[in-house]
XYZ file of C-alpha atoms in Angstrom:
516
model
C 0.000 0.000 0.000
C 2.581 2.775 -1.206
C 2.010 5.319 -2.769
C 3.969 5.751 -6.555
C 6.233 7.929 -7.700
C 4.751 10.410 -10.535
C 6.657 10.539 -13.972
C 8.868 8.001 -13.223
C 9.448 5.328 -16.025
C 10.967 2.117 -16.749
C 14.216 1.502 -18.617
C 12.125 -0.613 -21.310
C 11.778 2.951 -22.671
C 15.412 2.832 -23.542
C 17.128 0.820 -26.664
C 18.856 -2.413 -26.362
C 22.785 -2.925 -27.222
C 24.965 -5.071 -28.575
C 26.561 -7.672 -26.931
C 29.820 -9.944 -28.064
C 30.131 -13.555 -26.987
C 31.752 -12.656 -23.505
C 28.541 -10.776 -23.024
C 30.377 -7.106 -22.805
C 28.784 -4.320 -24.767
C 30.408 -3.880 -28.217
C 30.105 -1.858 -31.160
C 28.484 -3.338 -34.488
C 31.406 -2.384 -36.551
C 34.020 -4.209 -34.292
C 32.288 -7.570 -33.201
C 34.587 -10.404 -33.197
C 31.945 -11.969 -35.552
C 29.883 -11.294 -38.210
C 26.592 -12.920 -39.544
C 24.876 -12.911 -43.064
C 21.825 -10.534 -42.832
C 18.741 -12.910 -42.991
C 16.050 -12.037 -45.654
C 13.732 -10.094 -42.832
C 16.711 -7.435 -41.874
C 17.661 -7.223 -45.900
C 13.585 -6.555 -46.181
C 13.639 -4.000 -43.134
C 16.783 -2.339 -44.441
C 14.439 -1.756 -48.008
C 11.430 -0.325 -45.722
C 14.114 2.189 -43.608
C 15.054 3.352 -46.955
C 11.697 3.929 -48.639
C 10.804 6.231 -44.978
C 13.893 7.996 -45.529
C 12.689 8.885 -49.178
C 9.234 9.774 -48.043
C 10.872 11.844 -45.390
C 13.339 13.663 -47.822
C 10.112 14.753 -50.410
C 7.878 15.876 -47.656
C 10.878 18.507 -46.582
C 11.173 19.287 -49.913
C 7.389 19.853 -50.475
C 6.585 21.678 -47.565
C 9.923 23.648 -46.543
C 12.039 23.863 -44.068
C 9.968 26.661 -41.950
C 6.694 24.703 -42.465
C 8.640 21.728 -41.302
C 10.104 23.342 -38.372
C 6.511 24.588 -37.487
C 5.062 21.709 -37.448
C 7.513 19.647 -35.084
C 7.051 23.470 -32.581
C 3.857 22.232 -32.392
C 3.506 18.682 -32.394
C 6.148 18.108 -30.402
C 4.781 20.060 -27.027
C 1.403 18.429 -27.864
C 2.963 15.053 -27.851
C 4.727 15.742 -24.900
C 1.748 16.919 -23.204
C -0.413 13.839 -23.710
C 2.401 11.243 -22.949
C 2.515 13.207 -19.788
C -1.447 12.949 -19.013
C -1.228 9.057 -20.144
C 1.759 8.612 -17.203
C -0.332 10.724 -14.456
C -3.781 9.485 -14.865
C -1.660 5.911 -15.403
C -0.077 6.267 -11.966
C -3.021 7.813 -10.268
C -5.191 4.626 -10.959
C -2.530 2.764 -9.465
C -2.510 4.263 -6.481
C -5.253 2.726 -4.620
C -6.357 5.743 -3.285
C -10.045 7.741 -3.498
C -9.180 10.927 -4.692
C -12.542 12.948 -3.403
C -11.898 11.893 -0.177
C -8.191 11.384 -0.176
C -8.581 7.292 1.667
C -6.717 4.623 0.847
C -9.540 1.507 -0.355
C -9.594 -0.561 2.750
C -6.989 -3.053 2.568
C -8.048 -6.981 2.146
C -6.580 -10.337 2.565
C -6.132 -11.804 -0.670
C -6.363 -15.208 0.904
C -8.336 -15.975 3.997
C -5.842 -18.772 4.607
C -2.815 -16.594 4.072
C -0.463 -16.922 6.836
C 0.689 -13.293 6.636
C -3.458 -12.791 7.072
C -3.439 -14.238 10.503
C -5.231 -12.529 13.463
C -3.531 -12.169 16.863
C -5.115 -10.382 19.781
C -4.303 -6.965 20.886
C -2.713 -6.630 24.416
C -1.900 -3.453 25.916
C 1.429 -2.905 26.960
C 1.069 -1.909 30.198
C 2.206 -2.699 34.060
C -1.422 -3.337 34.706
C -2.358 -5.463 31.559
C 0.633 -7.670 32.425
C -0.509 -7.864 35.740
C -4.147 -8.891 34.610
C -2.557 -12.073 32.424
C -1.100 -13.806 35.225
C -2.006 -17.489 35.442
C -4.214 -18.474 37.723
C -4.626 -22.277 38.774
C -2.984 -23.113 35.295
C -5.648 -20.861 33.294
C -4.842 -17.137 32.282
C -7.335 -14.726 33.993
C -10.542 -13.400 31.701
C -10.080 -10.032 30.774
C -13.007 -7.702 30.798
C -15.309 -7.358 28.125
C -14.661 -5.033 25.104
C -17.195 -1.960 24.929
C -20.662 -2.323 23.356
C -19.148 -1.375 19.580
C -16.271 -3.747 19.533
C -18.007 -6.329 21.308
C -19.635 -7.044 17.336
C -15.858 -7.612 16.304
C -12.682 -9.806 18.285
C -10.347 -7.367 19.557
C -8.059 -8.472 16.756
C -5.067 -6.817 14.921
C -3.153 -8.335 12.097
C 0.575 -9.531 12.484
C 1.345 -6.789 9.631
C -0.617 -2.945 9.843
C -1.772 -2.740 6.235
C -0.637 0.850 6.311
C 3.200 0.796 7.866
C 4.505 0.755 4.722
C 2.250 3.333 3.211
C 4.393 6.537 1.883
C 3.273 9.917 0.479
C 3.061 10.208 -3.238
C 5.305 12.721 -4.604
C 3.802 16.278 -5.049
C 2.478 17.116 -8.054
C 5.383 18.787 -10.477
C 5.643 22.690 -9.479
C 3.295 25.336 -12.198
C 0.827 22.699 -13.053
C -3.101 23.955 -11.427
C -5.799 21.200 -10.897
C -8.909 22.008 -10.643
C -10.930 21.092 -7.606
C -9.830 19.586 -3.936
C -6.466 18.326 -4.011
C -6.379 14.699 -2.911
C -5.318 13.944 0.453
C -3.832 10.441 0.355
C -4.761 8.643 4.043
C -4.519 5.153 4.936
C -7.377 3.928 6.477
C -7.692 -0.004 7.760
C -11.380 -1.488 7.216
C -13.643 -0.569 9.714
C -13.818 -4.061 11.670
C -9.937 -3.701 12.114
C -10.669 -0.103 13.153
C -13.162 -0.766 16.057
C -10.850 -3.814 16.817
C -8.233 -1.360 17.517
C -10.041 1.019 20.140
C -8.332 0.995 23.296
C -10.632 -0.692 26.380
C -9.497 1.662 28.930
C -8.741 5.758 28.983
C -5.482 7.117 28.191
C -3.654 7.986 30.732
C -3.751 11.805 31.905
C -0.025 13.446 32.277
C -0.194 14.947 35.660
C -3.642 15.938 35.960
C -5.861 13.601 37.688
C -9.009 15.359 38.931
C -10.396 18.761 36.925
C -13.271 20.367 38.584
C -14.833 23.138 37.027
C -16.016 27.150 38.562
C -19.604 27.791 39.858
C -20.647 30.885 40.198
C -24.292 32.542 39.969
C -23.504 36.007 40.477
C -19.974 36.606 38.203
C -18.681 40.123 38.398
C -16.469 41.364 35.814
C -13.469 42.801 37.401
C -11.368 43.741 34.437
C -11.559 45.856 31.487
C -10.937 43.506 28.702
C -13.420 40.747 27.483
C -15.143 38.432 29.114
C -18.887 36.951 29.579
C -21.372 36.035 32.231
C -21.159 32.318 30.407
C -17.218 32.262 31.013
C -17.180 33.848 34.422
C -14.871 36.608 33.471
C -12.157 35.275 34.782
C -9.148 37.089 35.968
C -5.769 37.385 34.746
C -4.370 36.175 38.148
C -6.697 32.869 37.721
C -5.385 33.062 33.920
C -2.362 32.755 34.700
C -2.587 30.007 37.681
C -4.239 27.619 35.170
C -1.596 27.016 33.167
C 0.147 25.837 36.260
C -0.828 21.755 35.839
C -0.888 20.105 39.052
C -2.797 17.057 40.109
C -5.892 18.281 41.043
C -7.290 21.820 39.510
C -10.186 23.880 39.498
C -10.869 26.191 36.368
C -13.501 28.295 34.388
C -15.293 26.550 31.883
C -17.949 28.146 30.327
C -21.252 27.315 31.710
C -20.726 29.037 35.455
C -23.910 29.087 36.599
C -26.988 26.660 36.281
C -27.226 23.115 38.026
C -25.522 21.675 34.968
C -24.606 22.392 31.173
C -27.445 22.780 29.507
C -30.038 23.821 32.416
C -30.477 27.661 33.058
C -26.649 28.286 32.216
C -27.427 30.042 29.355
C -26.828 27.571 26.119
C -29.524 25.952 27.348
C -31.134 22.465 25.700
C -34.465 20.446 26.449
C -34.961 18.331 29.057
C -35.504 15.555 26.154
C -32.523 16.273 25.112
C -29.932 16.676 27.986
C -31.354 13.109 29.465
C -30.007 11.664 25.806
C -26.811 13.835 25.788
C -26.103 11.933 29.311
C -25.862 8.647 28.282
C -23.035 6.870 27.628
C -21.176 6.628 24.366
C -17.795 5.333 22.934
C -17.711 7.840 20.186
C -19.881 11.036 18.755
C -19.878 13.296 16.162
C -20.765 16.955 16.517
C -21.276 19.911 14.684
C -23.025 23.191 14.586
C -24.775 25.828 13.021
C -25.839 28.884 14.251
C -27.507 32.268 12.258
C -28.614 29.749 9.922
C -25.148 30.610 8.552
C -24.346 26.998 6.073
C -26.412 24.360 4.644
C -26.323 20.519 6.382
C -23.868 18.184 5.061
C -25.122 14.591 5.487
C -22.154 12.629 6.405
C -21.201 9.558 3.732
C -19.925 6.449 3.552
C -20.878 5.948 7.216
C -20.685 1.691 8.162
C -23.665 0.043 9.551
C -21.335 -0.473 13.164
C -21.217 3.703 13.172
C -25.088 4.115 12.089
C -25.819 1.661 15.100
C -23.285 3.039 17.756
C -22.040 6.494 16.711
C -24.697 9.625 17.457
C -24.439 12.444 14.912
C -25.286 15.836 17.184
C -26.111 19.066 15.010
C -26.572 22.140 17.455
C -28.457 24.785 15.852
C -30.045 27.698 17.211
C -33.932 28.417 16.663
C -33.423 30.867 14.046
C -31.931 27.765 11.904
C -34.302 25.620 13.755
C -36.759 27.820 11.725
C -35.914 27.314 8.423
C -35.405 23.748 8.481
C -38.902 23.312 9.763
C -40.220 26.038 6.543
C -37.595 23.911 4.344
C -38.971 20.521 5.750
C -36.336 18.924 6.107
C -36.439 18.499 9.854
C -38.250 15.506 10.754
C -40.639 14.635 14.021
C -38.181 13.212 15.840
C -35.672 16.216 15.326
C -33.516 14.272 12.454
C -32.068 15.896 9.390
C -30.278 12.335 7.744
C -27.699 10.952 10.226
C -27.951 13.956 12.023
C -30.205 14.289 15.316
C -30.804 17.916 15.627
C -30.190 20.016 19.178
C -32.043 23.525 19.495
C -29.953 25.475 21.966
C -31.778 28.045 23.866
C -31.035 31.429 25.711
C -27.738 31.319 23.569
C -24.707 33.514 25.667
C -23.396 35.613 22.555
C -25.022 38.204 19.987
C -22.306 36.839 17.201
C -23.361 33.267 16.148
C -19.637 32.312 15.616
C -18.428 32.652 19.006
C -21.444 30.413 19.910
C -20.366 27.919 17.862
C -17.423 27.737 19.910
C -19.415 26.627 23.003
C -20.158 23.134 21.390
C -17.158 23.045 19.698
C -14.911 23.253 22.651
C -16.640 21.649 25.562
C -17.853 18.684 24.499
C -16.557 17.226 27.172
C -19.146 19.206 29.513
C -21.903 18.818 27.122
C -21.392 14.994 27.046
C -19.943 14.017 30.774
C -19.785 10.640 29.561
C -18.072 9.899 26.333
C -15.180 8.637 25.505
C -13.708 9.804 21.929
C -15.514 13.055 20.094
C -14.902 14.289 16.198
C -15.606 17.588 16.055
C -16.228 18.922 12.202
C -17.418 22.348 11.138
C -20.823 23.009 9.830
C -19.228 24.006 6.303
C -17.817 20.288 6.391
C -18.757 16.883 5.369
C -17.428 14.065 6.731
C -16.732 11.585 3.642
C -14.793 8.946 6.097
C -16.123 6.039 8.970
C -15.700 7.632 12.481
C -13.927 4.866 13.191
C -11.358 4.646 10.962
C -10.301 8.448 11.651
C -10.155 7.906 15.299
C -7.904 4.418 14.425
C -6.106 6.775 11.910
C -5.175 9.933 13.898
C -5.495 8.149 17.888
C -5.324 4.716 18.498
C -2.496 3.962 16.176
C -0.363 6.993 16.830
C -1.144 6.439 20.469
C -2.795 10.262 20.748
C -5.287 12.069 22.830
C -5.658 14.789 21.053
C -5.518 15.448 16.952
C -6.232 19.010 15.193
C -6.220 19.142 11.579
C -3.137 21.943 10.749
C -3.111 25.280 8.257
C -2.529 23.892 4.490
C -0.408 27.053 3.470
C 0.835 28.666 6.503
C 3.008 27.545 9.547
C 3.767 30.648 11.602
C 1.255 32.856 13.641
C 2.902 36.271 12.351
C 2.597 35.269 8.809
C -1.031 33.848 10.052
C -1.903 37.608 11.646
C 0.039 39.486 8.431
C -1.966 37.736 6.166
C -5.526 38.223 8.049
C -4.765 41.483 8.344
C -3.721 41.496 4.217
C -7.296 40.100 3.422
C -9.398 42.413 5.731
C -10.972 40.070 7.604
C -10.564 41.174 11.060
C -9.914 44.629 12.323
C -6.363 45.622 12.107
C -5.945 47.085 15.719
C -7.470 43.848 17.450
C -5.059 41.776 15.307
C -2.121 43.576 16.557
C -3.078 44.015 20.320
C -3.591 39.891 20.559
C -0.304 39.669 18.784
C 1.497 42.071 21.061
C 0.169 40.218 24.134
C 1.076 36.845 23.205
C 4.451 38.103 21.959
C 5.151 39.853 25.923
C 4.065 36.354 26.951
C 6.965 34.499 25.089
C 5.052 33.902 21.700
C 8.000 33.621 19.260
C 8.222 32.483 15.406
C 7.873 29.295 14.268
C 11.063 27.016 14.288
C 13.130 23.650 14.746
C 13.537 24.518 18.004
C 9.231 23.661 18.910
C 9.625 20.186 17.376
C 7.692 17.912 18.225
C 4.780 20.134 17.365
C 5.253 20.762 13.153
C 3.102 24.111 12.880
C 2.225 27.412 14.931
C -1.330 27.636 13.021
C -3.795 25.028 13.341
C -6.924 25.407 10.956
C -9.638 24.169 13.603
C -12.243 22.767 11.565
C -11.760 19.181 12.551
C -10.663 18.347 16.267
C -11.005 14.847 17.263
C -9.849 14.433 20.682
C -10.346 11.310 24.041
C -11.891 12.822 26.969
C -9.598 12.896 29.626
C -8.308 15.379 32.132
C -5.824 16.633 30.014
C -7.470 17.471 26.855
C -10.597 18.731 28.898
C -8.263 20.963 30.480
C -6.589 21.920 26.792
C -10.182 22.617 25.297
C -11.111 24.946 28.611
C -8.308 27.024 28.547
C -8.845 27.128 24.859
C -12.499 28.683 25.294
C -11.553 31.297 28.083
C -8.929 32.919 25.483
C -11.751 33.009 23.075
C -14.305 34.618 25.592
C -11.913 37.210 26.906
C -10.854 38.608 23.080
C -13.534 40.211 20.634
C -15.647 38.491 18.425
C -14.032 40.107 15.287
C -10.868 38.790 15.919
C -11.985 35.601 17.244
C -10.813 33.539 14.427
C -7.301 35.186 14.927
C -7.739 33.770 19.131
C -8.270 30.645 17.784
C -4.920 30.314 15.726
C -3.202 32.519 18.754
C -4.613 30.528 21.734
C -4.131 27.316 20.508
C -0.052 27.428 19.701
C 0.172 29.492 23.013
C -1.537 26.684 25.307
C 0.706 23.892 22.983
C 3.639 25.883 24.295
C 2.649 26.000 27.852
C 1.566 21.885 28.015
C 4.379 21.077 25.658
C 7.349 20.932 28.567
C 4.610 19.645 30.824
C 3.326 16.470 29.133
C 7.382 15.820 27.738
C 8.685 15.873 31.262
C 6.007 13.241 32.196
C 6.719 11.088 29.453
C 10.131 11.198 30.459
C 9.305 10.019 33.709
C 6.950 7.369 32.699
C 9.909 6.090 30.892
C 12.693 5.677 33.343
């Protein structure tokens, strides 16, 4: 399952040579023996002549200039679709879906193919070893897999289909497609996917227990930003949150109310905040709000996802509105795939700043779920839940994945070229700058490895709940509360490289320890 190589060719393109008896290239005219020609090469030394002939009248006809004319423009045409024939050639070979940049799921060509065989997944861990000891001569049951992979044996293959997967070359520099460019992924098949889902959380690095701020009355102490949904917090409690410890207690949105949902302002049904309660392995949310983009029904969506995976839309009622006058809402609150939220007594006056509240706390939304994708309303999600969570989590051993800018890398060149388009005021763009710059914001380089980019894009977050990614995703939300809505987007690019920075030394220092 690699990917080719574009424009490369094989050397049946070139011409053979001569060999002697010893079977070292010669030449013709010194061979240490000669043969007499046989009647075919006499007959195809006739036929090279007559061409030659043919050749010599049509120059003479035509004229050199004509001549020279023609091969100016036959030859780039030529060129052109020998070129096509090798790309569209390669492309097919690649087994990969070009609208939705996957890899076909791989299959055993042979069910009884040894390299086919099944073995079953054990975690490497202290405890898992612990679990396996033998027990009056029998190994001890383990506990049973979740309700999703209980339809599939936790079984991986001896090979990962994809480990020796490898980017195809870029395309050659000056040429323009038209349409998405393809994104080549490997994906496994979807059994092998939901075999591959871990049966216990991750691990949090140094956070155990996150708690989250109450408060009825909030009072709004400082100048700059804030919100009776976030609590206004200061930037003395700012600045103590990004001090991990074992135990923490930090705003969160939804301050007041007896829980999310329930007169905190973003406020759902009582219908609906029984459902969001129960227990899932995996979701899939979105939002739209202002009735600001049109539904995208997911695709290519297994029957194990349709039966276990909950789609949530969150809408507001102005949306809600329309779908009912489009009819496309259904009586039990279903666009497709989709099961449709109406959020109440929404917190902000800009509908893209309430998208954030679903987008970033999930985790309080849905207290009890284990993995979340998170994809913009603008999106469509063209790929099994499964297999992105096996993609970008469970086989990279992640917590947390956020798809990353396709251009740009650095957060000046990110606020320079905001700024360039007009999107944001100019004066809001510079003050978040300055501030993150006086708080040790600095351009991208080698020196942030492991993290690969300052800018994350932020239209697809797919993340496990646990402490430490809660934590990530509440931080995350205050710096977009306490900045203005028009230069939200620019908090979101901001915020999120500065809170990498701050966890980065954190979570490596941990690992460190782990290890030794």
């Amino acid at each position: 399952m690699t990917g080719g190589s574009l424009g490369q060719r094989t050397a049946s393109y070139g011409s053979l040579q001569l060999l002697n008896n010893n079977g070292i290239v010669g030449k013709p005219a010194s061979s240490i023996f000669t043969r007499k020609p046989s009647p075919k090469m006499l007959l195809a030394g006739s036929r090279d002549r007559e061409k030659q002939f043919l050749l010599l009248v049509f120059c003479k006809f035509l004229g050199r200039r004509r001549v020279a004319m023609l091969l100016l423009v036959g030859l780039p045409l030529l060129i052109f679709t020998l070129g096509s024939y090798v790309l569209d050639k390669e492309n097919t070979s690649l087994n990969i879906d070009e609208h939705i940049g996957s890899l076909v799921p791989y299959v055993s060509q042979a069910a009884d193919d040894p390299a086919a065989l099944m073995i079953s997944r054990v975690k490497d861990t202290q405890k898992d070893r612990d679990s396996s000891t033998e027990k009056d001569g029998n190994k001890t049951q383990r506990p049973s897999p979740p309700a999703a992979a209980s339809l599939i044996k936790r079984v991986v293959p001896l090979h990962h289909p994809c480990e020796n997967f490898a980017f195809p070359p870029p395309p050659p520099p000056g040429l323009r497609r038209p349409g998405p460019r393809p994104c080549p992924v490997c994906y496994v098949p979807v059994e092998q996917a939901i075999a591959s889902m871990p049966s216990s959380p991750s691990e949090s690095p140094v956070l155990q227990n996150l708690t989250y701020i109450h408060d009825e009355n909030p009072v709004k102490t400082e100048t700059h930003g804030g919100s009776d949904f976030g609590g206004y917090p200061s930037l003395k409690q700012r600045n103590g949150s990004y001090e991990i410890k074992e135990s923490m207690t930090v705003h969160c949105g939804f301050v007041k109310g007896s829980r999310p949902g329930r007169q905190s302002g973003f406020d759902l049904d009582e219908f609906d905040l029984t459902e969001l309660e129960q227990f899932h392995d995996v979701i899939v949310a979105s939002a739209i709000f202002g009735n600001y983009d049109l539904i995208q029904q997911p695709k290519k969506i297994s029957q194990a996802a349709r039966q276990n995976v909950p789609f949530y839309m969150f809408v507001d009622e102005e949306t809600e509105a329309y779908m009912k006058n489009s009819s496309i809402l259904d009586s039990n609150k279903r666009v497709g795939l989709w099961r449709i939220i109406v959020v109440c007594n929404i917190p902000y006056n800009d509908s893209r700043r309430n998208g954030k509240v679903p987008k970033l706390l999930l985790h309080r939304i849905f207290p009890n779920v284990r993995y979340s994708i998170w994809i913009d309303g603008k999106l469509q999600l063209v790929v099994d839940p499964y297999q992105i969570l096996e993609r970008f989590l469970w086989r990279e051993n992640a917590t947390f994945a956020i798809s990353r800018h396709y251009r740009r890398f650095d957060v000046f060149v990110e606020a320079e070229a905001n700024k360039a388009a007009g999107k944001y005021d100019n004066s809001s763009i510079d003050y978040q700058v300055e501030f993150y710059k006086n708080e040790g914001l600095t351009p991208y380089s080698e020196a942030k490895l492991p993290i690969t980019s300052d800018v994350p894009e932020g239209c697809v977050i797919i993340r496990e709940h646990i402490p430490i990614t809660n934590l990530f995703s509440c931080l995350w939300f205050n710096e977009v509360d306490r900045f203005t809505a028009r230069d939200q987007h620019t908090t979101e690019t901001f915020w999120c490289i500065r809170l990498l920075q701050v966890l980065r030394q954190c979570i490596i220092n941990w690992f460190y320890q782990v290890q030794v």
